[in-house]
């Protein structure tokens, strides 16, 4: 309990100094992790992962310390696996909402996402001699215990909301595919099957370093799906004999739809909001100094995949675009194969997302072998992750509206995770007097955009969800 209190409590200056000194003195002891970080804002040298120690002086959080066993290639695949998934099937609908101007927004959000990631990493190394090892710990360092619990909650909401959308789209698409074969299977049964399959690796795999192979496979399936959907969309755009239900005229396109921009920003932020996983991904890289250009490369590849899906879908179907875009597609073998692959992808991607969320929660609650022992730690982790998956399944069955769920999660959590928290933590920890004027202006603009997207996007998302529930379909 003492270790837990130290984790969430805000140390006094003297205690913090003593803790830092103790960490430097014990760099060579068992469980301590160190690495050279020559480019960090702390001025370089040996950096230790921030941990909490019990009375014996042992590192009770050593299992959550940086491992430094992964490569930048594995980090790229982890980020792409988190980002490129079922959300790509909602992107044409996002462009429909704001017009062709959405293409500009996709590129702008990729750049902002990279910049925010760089700022957040600076915040992680803003304390000389220490690496703040998670999204929640960085926020605690900046804003105290309330910041810690807020970050833990928002991280959990973002990751779990994402997986809910994956369960919904996978389950409904399984039902759709079986319907083509003449098999009538309830969406709820399909979602339950998907949740059980996701649950197995989620409970057995403990850290992101253990699931890089899953990420590679997940990215491969997602990229194949993006290409197939892009090609099929262009080949099967509106005709007099093939068009979306309820439409009997050619689709229309607009360059910009002003009132749709804020909610579109919220939805696009959903696709790039990987900041909650950045500390874990960066902590697994052998060469942490590669994180900046690794993230730039990742966002470039992710943006390219998004543009293929969004541009081809909106070009083909315009104002008749549905969410997910699969509902605009004909019953073709290649489309059905892509659908199966995207289902496989989310099964592999779900552990990446949920492990990130639960590492934060387990750290917050002290579910660590160094505190409660390995057997009890495994039991509590098993129970917590099983309950988590059960709750996600229940919500998916109760609100099975893919596009509306993504928009709601985006407005509530990803606008905060993407635009606000990383930037505010950077300014608070580094100190606004130590930041260049142009950077402060950029930080203010990013936070302001996030605030508008959050409020306006939330209003639009609630209206859309209420309408979907009233009409009985998404």
PDB file of N, CA and C in Angstrom, residues 46-137:
ATOM      1  N   UNK A  46      22.723   9.029 -18.164  1.00  0.00           N
ATOM      2  CA  UNK A  46      21.955   7.866 -17.759  1.00  0.00           C
ATOM      3  C   UNK A  46      20.585   8.299 -17.235  1.00  0.00           C
ATOM      4  N   UNK A  47      19.561   7.651 -17.771  1.00  0.00           N
ATOM      5  CA  UNK A  47      18.206   7.958 -17.356  1.00  0.00           C
ATOM      6  C   UNK A  47      17.584   6.702 -16.778  1.00  0.00           C
ATOM      7  N   UNK A  48      16.919   6.800 -15.638  1.00  0.00           N
ATOM      8  CA  UNK A  48      16.248   5.646 -15.066  1.00  0.00           C
ATOM      9  C   UNK A  48      14.752   5.799 -15.226  1.00  0.00           C
ATOM     10  N   UNK A  49      14.075   4.651 -15.423  1.00  0.00           N
ATOM     11  CA  UNK A  49      12.622   4.681 -15.492  1.00  0.00           C
ATOM     12  C   UNK A  49      12.072   4.998 -14.118  1.00  0.00           C
ATOM     13  N   UNK A  50      11.105   5.924 -14.056  1.00  0.00           N
ATOM     14  CA  UNK A  50      10.526   6.255 -12.760  1.00  0.00           C
ATOM     15  C   UNK A  50       9.806   5.050 -12.205  1.00  0.00           C
ATOM     16  N   UNK A  51      10.137   4.678 -10.987  1.00  0.00           N
ATOM     17  CA  UNK A  51       9.492   3.559 -10.316  1.00  0.00           C
ATOM     18  C   UNK A  51       9.218   3.937  -8.875  1.00  0.00           C
ATOM     19  N   UNK A  52       8.506   3.072  -8.194  1.00  0.00           N
ATOM     20  CA  UNK A  52       8.249   3.261  -6.777  1.00  0.00           C
ATOM     21  C   UNK A  52       8.849   2.086  -6.034  1.00  0.00           C
ATOM     22  N   UNK A  53       9.575   2.360  -4.978  1.00  0.00           N
ATOM     23  CA  UNK A  53      10.280   1.302  -4.275  1.00  0.00           C
ATOM     24  C   UNK A  53       9.655   1.074  -2.898  1.00  0.00           C
ATOM     25  N   UNK A  54       9.693  -0.171  -2.464  1.00  0.00           N
ATOM     26  CA  UNK A  54       9.153  -0.467  -1.140  1.00  0.00           C
ATOM     27  C   UNK A  54      10.225  -0.204  -0.088  1.00  0.00           C
ATOM     28  N   UNK A  55       9.925  -0.555   1.147  1.00  0.00           N
ATOM     29  CA  UNK A  55      10.851  -0.259   2.228  1.00  0.00           C
ATOM     30  C   UNK A  55      12.166  -0.985   2.124  1.00  0.00           C
ATOM     31  N   UNK A  56      12.187  -2.095   1.399  1.00  0.00           N
ATOM     32  CA  UNK A  56      13.433  -2.857   1.284  1.00  0.00           C
ATOM     33  C   UNK A  56      14.388  -2.273   0.276  1.00  0.00           C
ATOM     34  N   UNK A  57      13.926  -1.256  -0.487  1.00  0.00           N
ATOM     35  CA  UNK A  57      14.764  -0.657  -1.501  1.00  0.00           C
ATOM     36  C   UNK A  57      14.681  -1.341  -2.844  1.00  0.00           C
ATOM     37  N   UNK A  58      13.862  -2.413  -2.934  1.00  0.00           N
ATOM     38  CA  UNK A  58      13.730  -3.113  -4.198  1.00  0.00           C
ATOM     39  C   UNK A  58      12.711  -2.425  -5.093  1.00  0.00           C
ATOM     40  N   UNK A  59      12.923  -2.548  -6.372  1.00  0.00           N
ATOM     41  CA  UNK A  59      12.058  -1.917  -7.367  1.00  0.00           C
ATOM     42  C   UNK A  59      10.822  -2.781  -7.591  1.00  0.00           C
ATOM     43  N   UNK A  60       9.703  -2.407  -6.989  1.00  0.00           N
ATOM     44  CA  UNK A  60       8.497  -3.214  -7.090  1.00  0.00           C
ATOM     45  C   UNK A  60       7.826  -3.054  -8.439  1.00  0.00           C
ATOM     46  N   UNK A  61       8.252  -2.058  -9.241  1.00  0.00           N
ATOM     47  CA  UNK A  61       7.676  -1.861 -10.559  1.00  0.00           C
ATOM     48  C   UNK A  61       8.657  -2.233 -11.669  1.00  0.00           C
ATOM     49  N   UNK A  62       9.631  -3.060 -11.347  1.00  0.00           N
ATOM     50  CA  UNK A  62      10.630  -3.432 -12.345  1.00  0.00           C
ATOM     51  C   UNK A  62      10.009  -4.074 -13.570  1.00  0.00           C
ATOM     52  N   UNK A  63       8.901  -4.810 -13.357  1.00  0.00           N
ATOM     53  CA  UNK A  63       8.273  -5.477 -14.500  1.00  0.00           C
ATOM     54  C   UNK A  63       7.659  -4.488 -15.471  1.00  0.00           C
ATOM     55  N   UNK A  64       7.414  -3.251 -15.032  1.00  0.00           N
ATOM     56  CA  UNK A  64       6.885  -2.230 -15.917  1.00  0.00           C
ATOM     57  C   UNK A  64       7.969  -1.252 -16.360  1.00  0.00           C
ATOM     58  N   UNK A  65       9.213  -1.522 -15.978  1.00  0.00           N
ATOM     59  CA  UNK A  65      10.305  -0.672 -16.423  1.00  0.00           C
ATOM     60  C   UNK A  65      10.593  -0.953 -17.893  1.00  0.00           C
ATOM     61  N   UNK A  66      11.369  -0.046 -18.506  1.00  0.00           N
ATOM     62  CA  UNK A  66      11.668  -0.228 -19.918  1.00  0.00           C
ATOM     63  C   UNK A  66      12.493  -1.493 -20.128  1.00  0.00           C
ATOM     64  N   UNK A  67      12.206  -2.203 -21.223  1.00  0.00           N
ATOM     65  CA  UNK A  67      12.900  -3.450 -21.524  1.00  0.00           C
ATOM     66  C   UNK A  67      13.975  -3.241 -22.584  1.00  0.00           C
ATOM     67  N   UNK A  68      13.722  -2.343 -23.544  1.00  0.00           N
ATOM     68  CA  UNK A  68      14.692  -2.043 -24.594  1.00  0.00           C
ATOM     69  C   UNK A  68      15.114  -3.280 -25.371  1.00  0.00           C
ATOM     70  N   UNK A  69      14.142  -4.084 -25.776  1.00  0.00           N
ATOM     71  CA  UNK A  69      14.447  -5.283 -26.547  1.00  0.00           C
ATOM     72  C   UNK A  69      13.920  -5.196 -27.977  1.00  0.00           C
ATOM     73  N   UNK A  70      13.111  -4.183 -28.302  1.00  0.00           N
ATOM     74  CA  UNK A  70      12.484  -4.088 -29.610  1.00  0.00           C
ATOM     75  C   UNK A  70      13.242  -3.170 -30.550  1.00  0.00           C
ATOM     76  N   UNK A  71      12.872  -3.208 -31.819  1.00  0.00           N
ATOM     77  CA  UNK A  71      13.494  -2.373 -32.842  1.00  0.00           C
ATOM     78  C   UNK A  71      12.512  -1.298 -33.292  1.00  0.00           C
ATOM     79  N   UNK A  72      13.012  -0.349 -34.091  1.00  0.00           N
ATOM     80  CA  UNK A  72      12.127   0.693 -34.605  1.00  0.00           C
ATOM     81  C   UNK A  72      11.120   0.098 -35.583  1.00  0.00           C
ATOM     82  N   UNK A  73      11.490  -0.999 -36.234  1.00  0.00           N
ATOM     83  CA  UNK A  73      10.556  -1.655 -37.156  1.00  0.00           C
ATOM     84  C   UNK A  73       9.358  -2.201 -36.386  1.00  0.00           C
ATOM     85  N   UNK A  74       9.633  -2.869 -35.264  1.00  0.00           N
ATOM     86  CA  UNK A  74       8.545  -3.376 -34.436  1.00  0.00           C
ATOM     87  C   UNK A  74       7.670  -2.258 -33.906  1.00  0.00           C
ATOM     88  N   UNK A  75       8.296  -1.113 -33.563  1.00  0.00           N
ATOM     89  CA  UNK A  75       7.533   0.042 -33.076  1.00  0.00           C
ATOM     90  C   UNK A  75       6.603   0.582 -34.162  1.00  0.00           C
ATOM     91  N   UNK A  76       7.110   0.635 -35.403  1.00  0.00           N
ATOM     92  CA  UNK A  76       6.278   1.083 -36.520  1.00  0.00           C
ATOM     93  C   UNK A  76       5.060   0.177 -36.680  1.00  0.00           C
ATOM     94  N   UNK A  77       5.293  -1.125 -36.611  1.00  0.00           N
ATOM     95  CA  UNK A  77       4.183  -2.065 -36.765  1.00  0.00           C
ATOM     96  C   UNK A  77       3.189  -1.946 -35.616  1.00  0.00           C
ATOM     97  N   UNK A  78       3.674  -1.722 -34.387  1.00  0.00           N
ATOM     98  CA  UNK A  78       2.764  -1.547 -33.257  1.00  0.00           C
ATOM     99  C   UNK A  78       1.864  -0.339 -33.460  1.00  0.00           C
ATOM    100  N   UNK A  79       2.443   0.789 -33.881  1.00  0.00           N
ATOM    101  CA  UNK A  79       1.661   2.002 -34.087  1.00  0.00           C
ATOM    102  C   UNK A  79       0.681   1.826 -35.244  1.00  0.00           C
ATOM    103  N   UNK A  80       1.147   1.226 -36.333  1.00  0.00           N
ATOM    104  CA  UNK A  80       0.266   1.017 -37.480  1.00  0.00           C
ATOM    105  C   UNK A  80      -0.861   0.046 -37.149  1.00  0.00           C
ATOM    106  N   UNK A  81      -0.549  -0.957 -36.340  1.00  0.00           N
ATOM    107  CA  UNK A  81      -1.566  -1.924 -35.959  1.00  0.00           C
ATOM    108  C   UNK A  81      -2.658  -1.263 -35.128  1.00  0.00           C
ATOM    109  N   UNK A  82      -2.265  -0.349 -34.239  1.00  0.00           N
ATOM    110  CA  UNK A  82      -3.240   0.381 -33.440  1.00  0.00           C
ATOM    111  C   UNK A  82      -4.067   1.313 -34.313  1.00  0.00           C
ATOM    112  N   UNK A  83      -3.414   1.956 -35.283  1.00  0.00           N
ATOM    113  CA  UNK A  83      -4.061   3.024 -36.051  1.00  0.00           C
ATOM    114  C   UNK A  83      -4.897   2.507 -37.214  1.00  0.00           C
ATOM    115  N   UNK A  84      -4.302   1.634 -38.040  1.00  0.00           N
ATOM    116  CA  UNK A  84      -4.988   1.190 -39.252  1.00  0.00           C
ATOM    117  C   UNK A  84      -5.844  -0.022 -38.926  1.00  0.00           C
ATOM    118  N   UNK A  85      -7.116   0.173 -38.927  1.00  0.00           N
ATOM    119  CA  UNK A  85      -8.011  -0.928 -38.607  1.00  0.00           C
ATOM    120  C   UNK A  85      -9.400  -0.641 -39.124  1.00  0.00           C
ATOM    121  N   UNK A  86     -10.376  -0.976 -38.323  1.00  0.00           N
ATOM    122  CA  UNK A  86     -11.755  -0.779 -38.746  1.00  0.00           C
ATOM    123  C   UNK A  86     -12.084   0.691 -38.932  1.00  0.00           C
ATOM    124  N   UNK A  87     -11.312   1.572 -38.289  1.00  0.00           N
ATOM    125  CA  UNK A  87     -11.568   3.003 -38.455  1.00  0.00           C
ATOM    126  C   UNK A  87     -11.462   3.456 -39.897  1.00  0.00           C
ATOM    127  N   UNK A  88     -10.643   2.758 -40.689  1.00  0.00           N
ATOM    128  CA  UNK A  88     -10.504   3.129 -42.097  1.00  0.00           C
ATOM    129  C   UNK A  88     -11.826   2.979 -42.837  1.00  0.00           C
ATOM    130  N   UNK A  89     -12.691   2.114 -42.348  1.00  0.00           N
ATOM    131  CA  UNK A  89     -13.988   1.913 -42.997  1.00  0.00           C
ATOM    132  C   UNK A  89     -14.978   3.029 -42.664  1.00  0.00           C
ATOM    133  N   UNK A  90     -14.608   3.860 -41.690  1.00  0.00           N
ATOM    134  CA  UNK A  90     -15.440   5.011 -41.345  1.00  0.00           C
ATOM    135  C   UNK A  90     -14.954   6.288 -42.026  1.00  0.00           C
ATOM    136  N   UNK A  91     -13.738   6.248 -42.591  1.00  0.00           N
ATOM    137  CA  UNK A  91     -13.119   7.461 -43.128  1.00  0.00           C
ATOM    138  C   UNK A  91     -13.859   8.061 -44.324  1.00  0.00           C
ATOM    139  N   UNK A  92     -14.350   7.272 -45.286  1.00  0.00           N
ATOM    140  CA  UNK A  92     -15.121   7.891 -46.369  1.00  0.00           C
ATOM    141  C   UNK A  92     -16.336   8.660 -45.849  1.00  0.00           C
ATOM    142  N   UNK A  93     -16.943   8.138 -44.789  1.00  0.00           N
ATOM    143  CA  UNK A  93     -18.077   8.834 -44.179  1.00  0.00           C
ATOM    144  C   UNK A  93     -17.640  10.142 -43.532  1.00  0.00           C
ATOM    145  N   UNK A  94     -16.412  10.167 -43.000  1.00  0.00           N
ATOM    146  CA  UNK A  94     -15.876  11.405 -42.418  1.00  0.00           C
ATOM    147  C   UNK A  94     -15.707  12.469 -43.489  1.00  0.00           C
ATOM    148  N   UNK A  95     -15.182  12.076 -44.665  1.00  0.00           N
ATOM    149  CA  UNK A  95     -15.038  13.020 -45.778  1.00  0.00           C
ATOM    150  C   UNK A  95     -16.412  13.480 -46.258  1.00  0.00           C
ATOM    151  N   UNK A  96     -17.365  12.578 -46.288  1.00  0.00           N
ATOM    152  CA  UNK A  96     -18.740  12.952 -46.646  1.00  0.00           C
ATOM    153  C   UNK A  96     -19.256  14.056 -45.734  1.00  0.00           C
ATOM    154  N   UNK A  97     -18.853  14.021 -44.481  1.00  0.00           N
ATOM    155  CA  UNK A  97     -19.336  14.978 -43.484  1.00  0.00           C
ATOM    156  C   UNK A  97     -18.752  16.372 -43.691  1.00  0.00           C
ATOM    157  N   UNK A  98     -17.485  16.455 -44.149  1.00  0.00           N
ATOM    158  CA  UNK A  98     -16.840  17.764 -44.263  1.00  0.00           C
ATOM    159  C   UNK A  98     -16.408  18.111 -45.690  1.00  0.00           C
ATOM    160  N   UNK A  99     -16.660  17.218 -46.651  1.00  0.00           N
ATOM    161  CA  UNK A  99     -16.291  17.478 -48.042  1.00  0.00           C
ATOM    162  C   UNK A  99     -14.840  17.111 -48.319  1.00  0.00           C
ATOM    163  N   UNK A 100     -14.394  17.433 -49.549  1.00  0.00           N
ATOM    164  CA  UNK A 100     -13.019  17.109 -49.946  1.00  0.00           C
ATOM    165  C   UNK A 100     -11.986  17.778 -49.042  1.00  0.00           C
ATOM    166  N   UNK A 101     -12.395  18.813 -48.317  1.00  0.00           N
ATOM    167  CA  UNK A 101     -11.488  19.466 -47.373  1.00  0.00           C
ATOM    168  C   UNK A 101     -10.972  18.471 -46.339  1.00  0.00           C
ATOM    169  N   UNK A 102     -11.698  17.389 -46.155  1.00  0.00           N
ATOM    170  CA  UNK A 102     -11.258  16.364 -45.219  1.00  0.00           C
ATOM    171  C   UNK A 102      -9.913  15.770 -45.567  1.00  0.00           C
ATOM    172  N   UNK A 103      -9.574  15.738 -46.861  1.00  0.00           N
ATOM    173  CA  UNK A 103      -8.265  15.215 -47.274  1.00  0.00           C
ATOM    174  C   UNK A 103      -7.147  16.059 -46.664  1.00  0.00           C
ATOM    175  N   UNK A 104      -7.350  17.383 -46.669  1.00  0.00           N
ATOM    176  CA  UNK A 104      -6.369  18.288 -46.055  1.00  0.00           C
ATOM    177  C   UNK A 104      -6.274  18.013 -44.553  1.00  0.00           C
ATOM    178  N   UNK A 105      -7.436  17.758 -43.944  1.00  0.00           N
ATOM    179  CA  UNK A 105      -7.451  17.495 -42.504  1.00  0.00           C
ATOM    180  C   UNK A 105      -6.682  16.221 -42.167  1.00  0.00           C
ATOM    181  N   UNK A 106      -6.788  15.197 -43.000  1.00  0.00           N
ATOM    182  CA  UNK A 106      -6.056  13.951 -42.737  1.00  0.00           C
ATOM    183  C   UNK A 106      -4.550  14.199 -42.696  1.00  0.00           C
ATOM    184  N   UNK A 107      -4.050  14.953 -43.654  1.00  0.00           N
ATOM    185  CA  UNK A 107      -2.620  15.245 -43.696  1.00  0.00           C
ATOM    186  C   UNK A 107      -2.215  16.117 -42.508  1.00  0.00           C
ATOM    187  N   UNK A 108      -3.019  17.153 -42.229  1.00  0.00           N
ATOM    188  CA  UNK A 108      -2.718  18.049 -41.110  1.00  0.00           C
ATOM    189  C   UNK A 108      -2.694  17.287 -39.790  1.00  0.00           C
ATOM    190  N   UNK A 109      -3.647  16.373 -39.592  1.00  0.00           N
ATOM    191  CA  UNK A 109      -3.704  15.600 -38.348  1.00  0.00           C
ATOM    192  C   UNK A 109      -2.517  14.649 -38.224  1.00  0.00           C
ATOM    193  N   UNK A 110      -2.018  14.140 -39.353  1.00  0.00           N
ATOM    194  CA  UNK A 110      -0.825  13.288 -39.305  1.00  0.00           C
ATOM    195  C   UNK A 110       0.373  14.077 -38.800  1.00  0.00           C
ATOM    196  N   UNK A 111       0.533  15.304 -39.293  1.00  0.00           N
ATOM    197  CA  UNK A 111       1.648  16.158 -38.860  1.00  0.00           C
ATOM    198  C   UNK A 111       1.486  16.547 -37.399  1.00  0.00           C
ATOM    199  N   UNK A 112       0.263  16.939 -37.017  1.00  0.00           N
ATOM    200  CA  UNK A 112       0.009  17.315 -35.622  1.00  0.00           C
ATOM    201  C   UNK A 112       0.244  16.123 -34.707  1.00  0.00           C
ATOM    202  N   UNK A 113      -0.206  14.936 -35.135  1.00  0.00           N
ATOM    203  CA  UNK A 113      -0.002  13.741 -34.322  1.00  0.00           C
ATOM    204  C   UNK A 113       1.467  13.449 -34.090  1.00  0.00           C
ATOM    205  N   UNK A 114       2.289  13.646 -35.128  1.00  0.00           N
ATOM    206  CA  UNK A 114       3.733  13.464 -34.968  1.00  0.00           C
ATOM    207  C   UNK A 114       4.308  14.504 -34.011  1.00  0.00           C
ATOM    208  N   UNK A 115       3.913  15.761 -34.191  1.00  0.00           N
ATOM    209  CA  UNK A 115       4.435  16.845 -33.360  1.00  0.00           C
ATOM    210  C   UNK A 115       4.040  16.659 -31.895  1.00  0.00           C
ATOM    211  N   UNK A 116       2.785  16.271 -31.672  1.00  0.00           N
ATOM    212  CA  UNK A 116       2.315  16.034 -30.305  1.00  0.00           C
ATOM    213  C   UNK A 116       3.087  14.874 -29.683  1.00  0.00           C
ATOM    214  N   UNK A 117       3.373  13.829 -30.474  1.00  0.00           N
ATOM    215  CA  UNK A 117       4.158  12.711 -29.959  1.00  0.00           C
ATOM    216  C   UNK A 117       5.553  13.127 -29.545  1.00  0.00           C
ATOM    217  N   UNK A 118       6.177  13.993 -30.336  1.00  0.00           N
ATOM    218  CA  UNK A 118       7.508  14.502 -29.997  1.00  0.00           C
ATOM    219  C   UNK A 118       7.456  15.323 -28.706  1.00  0.00           C
ATOM    220  N   UNK A 119       6.444  16.194 -28.594  1.00  0.00           N
ATOM    221  CA  UNK A 119       6.301  16.997 -27.374  1.00  0.00           C
ATOM    222  C   UNK A 119       6.083  16.115 -26.154  1.00  0.00           C
ATOM    223  N   UNK A 120       5.262  15.087 -26.322  1.00  0.00           N
ATOM    224  CA  UNK A 120       4.965  14.221 -25.175  1.00  0.00           C
ATOM    225  C   UNK A 120       6.214  13.459 -24.737  1.00  0.00           C
ATOM    226  N   UNK A 121       7.043  13.069 -25.698  1.00  0.00           N
ATOM    227  CA  UNK A 121       8.272  12.384 -25.320  1.00  0.00           C
ATOM    228  C   UNK A 121       9.207  13.334 -24.565  1.00  0.00           C
ATOM    229  N   UNK A 122       9.227  14.597 -24.963  1.00  0.00           N
ATOM    230  CA  UNK A 122      10.017  15.564 -24.205  1.00  0.00           C
ATOM    231  C   UNK A 122       9.508  15.655 -22.778  1.00  0.00           C
ATOM    232  N   UNK A 123       8.195  15.605 -22.615  1.00  0.00           N
ATOM    233  CA  UNK A 123       7.617  15.639 -21.268  1.00  0.00           C
ATOM    234  C   UNK A 123       8.039  14.410 -20.470  1.00  0.00           C
ATOM    235  N   UNK A 124       8.150  13.265 -21.132  1.00  0.00           N
ATOM    236  CA  UNK A 124       8.568  12.032 -20.458  1.00  0.00           C
ATOM    237  C   UNK A 124       9.973  12.159 -19.884  1.00  0.00           C
ATOM    238  N   UNK A 125      10.832  12.955 -20.540  1.00  0.00           N
ATOM    239  CA  UNK A 125      12.222  13.110 -20.097  1.00  0.00           C
ATOM    240  C   UNK A 125      12.485  14.494 -19.502  1.00  0.00           C
ATOM    241  N   UNK A 126      11.433  15.140 -19.028  1.00  0.00           N
ATOM    242  CA  UNK A 126      11.576  16.501 -18.509  1.00  0.00           C
ATOM    243  C   UNK A 126      12.181  16.543 -17.113  1.00  0.00           C
ATOM    244  N   UNK A 127      12.275  15.404 -16.437  1.00  0.00           N
ATOM    245  CA  UNK A 127      12.854  15.342 -15.095  1.00  0.00           C
ATOM    246  C   UNK A 127      14.222  14.683 -15.178  1.00  0.00           C
ATOM    247  N   UNK A 128      15.256  15.444 -14.873  1.00  0.00           N
ATOM    248  CA  UNK A 128      16.624  14.962 -15.021  1.00  0.00           C
ATOM    249  C   UNK A 128      16.820  13.670 -14.224  1.00  0.00           C
ATOM    250  N   UNK A 129      17.368  12.660 -14.935  1.00  0.00           N
ATOM    251  CA  UNK A 129      17.662  11.396 -14.280  1.00  0.00           C
ATOM    252  C   UNK A 129      16.500  10.437 -14.214  1.00  0.00           C
ATOM    253  N   UNK A 130      15.310  10.837 -14.682  1.00  0.00           N
ATOM    254  CA  UNK A 130      14.142   9.956 -14.616  1.00  0.00           C
ATOM    255  C   UNK A 130      13.408   9.926 -15.940  1.00  0.00           C
ATOM    256  N   UNK A 131      12.858   8.777 -16.269  1.00  0.00           N
ATOM    257  CA  UNK A 131      11.959   8.638 -17.411  1.00  0.00           C
ATOM    258  C   UNK A 131      10.560   8.376 -16.868  1.00  0.00           C
ATOM    259  N   UNK A 132       9.634   9.259 -17.149  1.00  0.00           N
ATOM    260  CA  UNK A 132       8.251   9.071 -16.726  1.00  0.00           C
ATOM    261  C   UNK A 132       7.634   8.022 -17.641  1.00  0.00           C
ATOM    262  N   UNK A 133       7.280   6.878 -17.066  1.00  0.00           N
ATOM    263  CA  UNK A 133       7.135   5.661 -17.855  1.00  0.00           C
ATOM    264  C   UNK A 133       5.764   5.377 -18.440  1.00  0.00           C
ATOM    265  N   UNK A 134       4.772   6.222 -18.204  1.00  0.00           N
ATOM    266  CA  UNK A 134       3.462   5.961 -18.789  1.00  0.00           C
ATOM    267  C   UNK A 134       2.699   7.267 -18.975  1.00  0.00           C
ATOM    268  N   UNK A 135       1.640   7.195 -19.749  1.00  0.00           N
ATOM    269  CA  UNK A 135       0.790   8.354 -20.006  1.00  0.00           C
ATOM    270  C   UNK A 135       0.254   8.929 -18.694  1.00  0.00           C
ATOM    271  N   UNK A 136      -0.209   8.047 -17.816  1.00  0.00           N
ATOM    272  CA  UNK A 136      -0.787   8.499 -16.548  1.00  0.00           C
ATOM    273  C   UNK A 136       0.266   9.101 -15.620  1.00  0.00           C
ATOM    274  N   UNK A 137       1.478   8.527 -15.611  1.00  0.00           N
ATOM    275  CA  UNK A 137       2.531   9.039 -14.731  1.00  0.00           C
ATOM    276  C   UNK A 137       3.011  10.410 -15.192  1.00  0.00           C
TER     277      UNK A 137
END
